[in-house]
Amino acid sequence: MKMVSTMKIVDTKSAPPGAAFRVRVNRTGRRTYAPEYKFEIAEECSVPGASVAAVALSHRINANLVRRWIVQHRSGRLVRTPASTPTMLPVTLSAPSAPAPLARAQPAMLRLKHTAPGVIEIELESACVRVRGAVDRVALRTILEALAKR
């Protein structure tokens, strides 16, 4: 028995990387159209002499759906979204500064739970951290963050 796609799309069809989607089809076959695509089709229908049915047929979309987009376009609910370009921020480099002094641990943080003794050893380029016994998670995080800033 030969299997035939009921979605009438090629399974290997894909958009180039970074391209915006125009139509997405979910597992049940329901289509979701991009707002930019809806806007383009509504604009195409607003040209004098354009037939809504012909435009819909050329894009293989139901004419009633296109009419709904035209109503949304006329009411201002369907607008062209500007292409988003990443905003670049100025970056200035400065000389490395001395590490900030570590804040004193609060007494509540010094209460340790009784756990099995162990050793955590972390070797970095400029330092070696050895923690023996029970480890306070907050204190260890503070130490590692201070070392990472160096």
PDB file of N, CA and C in Angstrom, residues 34-45 69 73 78-81:
ATOM      1  N   ALA A  34       2.274  34.066   9.104  1.00  0.00           N
ATOM      2  CA  ALA A  34       3.027  35.169   9.704  1.00  0.00           C
ATOM      3  C   ALA A  34       2.287  36.483   9.449  1.00  0.00           C
ATOM      4  N   PRO A  35       2.306  37.395  10.417  1.00  0.00           N
ATOM      5  CA  PRO A  35       1.627  38.690  10.228  1.00  0.00           C
ATOM      6  C   PRO A  35       2.140  39.455   9.001  1.00  0.00           C
ATOM      7  N   GLU A  36       3.435  39.349   8.714  1.00  0.00           N
ATOM      8  CA  GLU A  36       3.992  40.044   7.546  1.00  0.00           C
ATOM      9  C   GLU A  36       3.394  39.488   6.257  1.00  0.00           C
ATOM     10  N   TYR A  37       3.202  38.165   6.224  1.00  0.00           N
ATOM     11  CA  TYR A  37       2.638  37.497   5.052  1.00  0.00           C
ATOM     12  C   TYR A  37       1.181  37.927   4.861  1.00  0.00           C
ATOM     13  N   LYS A  38       0.418  37.982   5.946  1.00  0.00           N
ATOM     14  CA  LYS A  38      -0.971  38.429   5.882  1.00  0.00           C
ATOM     15  C   LYS A  38      -1.034  39.864   5.352  1.00  0.00           C
ATOM     16  N   PHE A  39      -0.120  40.707   5.847  1.00  0.00           N
ATOM     17  CA  PHE A  39      -0.090  42.105   5.429  1.00  0.00           C
ATOM     18  C   PHE A  39       0.198  42.206   3.934  1.00  0.00           C
ATOM     19  N   GLU A  40       1.171  41.428   3.442  1.00  0.00           N
ATOM     20  CA  GLU A  40       1.521  41.458   2.015  1.00  0.00           C
ATOM     21  C   GLU A  40       0.332  41.078   1.148  1.00  0.00           C
ATOM     22  N   ILE A  41      -0.389  40.037   1.542  1.00  0.00           N
ATOM     23  CA  ILE A  41      -1.525  39.584   0.744  1.00  0.00           C
ATOM     24  C   ILE A  41      -2.656  40.611   0.799  1.00  0.00           C
ATOM     25  N   ALA A  42      -2.906  41.205   1.966  1.00  0.00           N
ATOM     26  CA  ALA A  42      -3.935  42.243   2.076  1.00  0.00           C
ATOM     27  C   ALA A  42      -3.570  43.451   1.219  1.00  0.00           C
ATOM     28  N   GLU A  43      -2.302  43.811   1.193  1.00  0.00           N
ATOM     29  CA  GLU A  43      -1.840  44.921   0.344  1.00  0.00           C
ATOM     30  C   GLU A  43      -2.024  44.576  -1.133  1.00  0.00           C
ATOM     31  N   GLU A  44      -1.732  43.341  -1.491  1.00  0.00           N
ATOM     32  CA  GLU A  44      -1.878  42.889  -2.876  1.00  0.00           C
ATOM     33  C   GLU A  44      -3.341  42.989  -3.312  1.00  0.00           C
ATOM     34  N   CYS A  45      -4.261  42.718  -2.400  1.00  0.00           N
ATOM     35  CA  CYS A  45      -5.692  42.800  -2.715  1.00  0.00           C
ATOM     36  C   CYS A  45      -6.188  44.234  -2.777  1.00  0.00           C
ATOM     37  N   TRP A  69      -8.415  38.905   6.472  1.00  0.00           N
ATOM     38  CA  TRP A  69      -7.177  39.666   6.612  1.00  0.00           C
ATOM     39  C   TRP A  69      -7.355  41.089   6.087  1.00  0.00           C
ATOM     40  N   HIS A  73      -6.770  44.438   8.071  1.00  0.00           N
ATOM     41  CA  HIS A  73      -5.846  45.433   7.526  1.00  0.00           C
ATOM     42  C   HIS A  73      -6.500  46.817   7.507  1.00  0.00           C
ATOM     43  N   LEU A  78      -3.969  44.760  11.429  1.00  0.00           N
ATOM     44  CA  LEU A  78      -2.946  44.009  10.702  1.00  0.00           C
ATOM     45  C   LEU A  78      -1.962  45.020  10.133  1.00  0.00           C
ATOM     46  N   VAL A  79      -0.797  45.119  10.727  1.00  0.00           N
ATOM     47  CA  VAL A  79       0.197  46.101  10.304  1.00  0.00           C
ATOM     48  C   VAL A  79       1.502  45.393   9.984  1.00  0.00           C
ATOM     49  N   ARG A  80       2.277  46.026   9.150  1.00  0.00           N
ATOM     50  CA  ARG A  80       3.588  45.470   8.803  1.00  0.00           C
ATOM     51  C   ARG A  80       4.523  45.679   9.984  1.00  0.00           C
ATOM     52  N   THR A  81       5.127  44.607  10.421  1.00  0.00           N
ATOM     53  CA  THR A  81       6.096  44.726  11.508  1.00  0.00           C
ATOM     54  C   THR A  81       7.459  44.987  10.894  1.00  0.00           C
TER      55      THR A  81
END
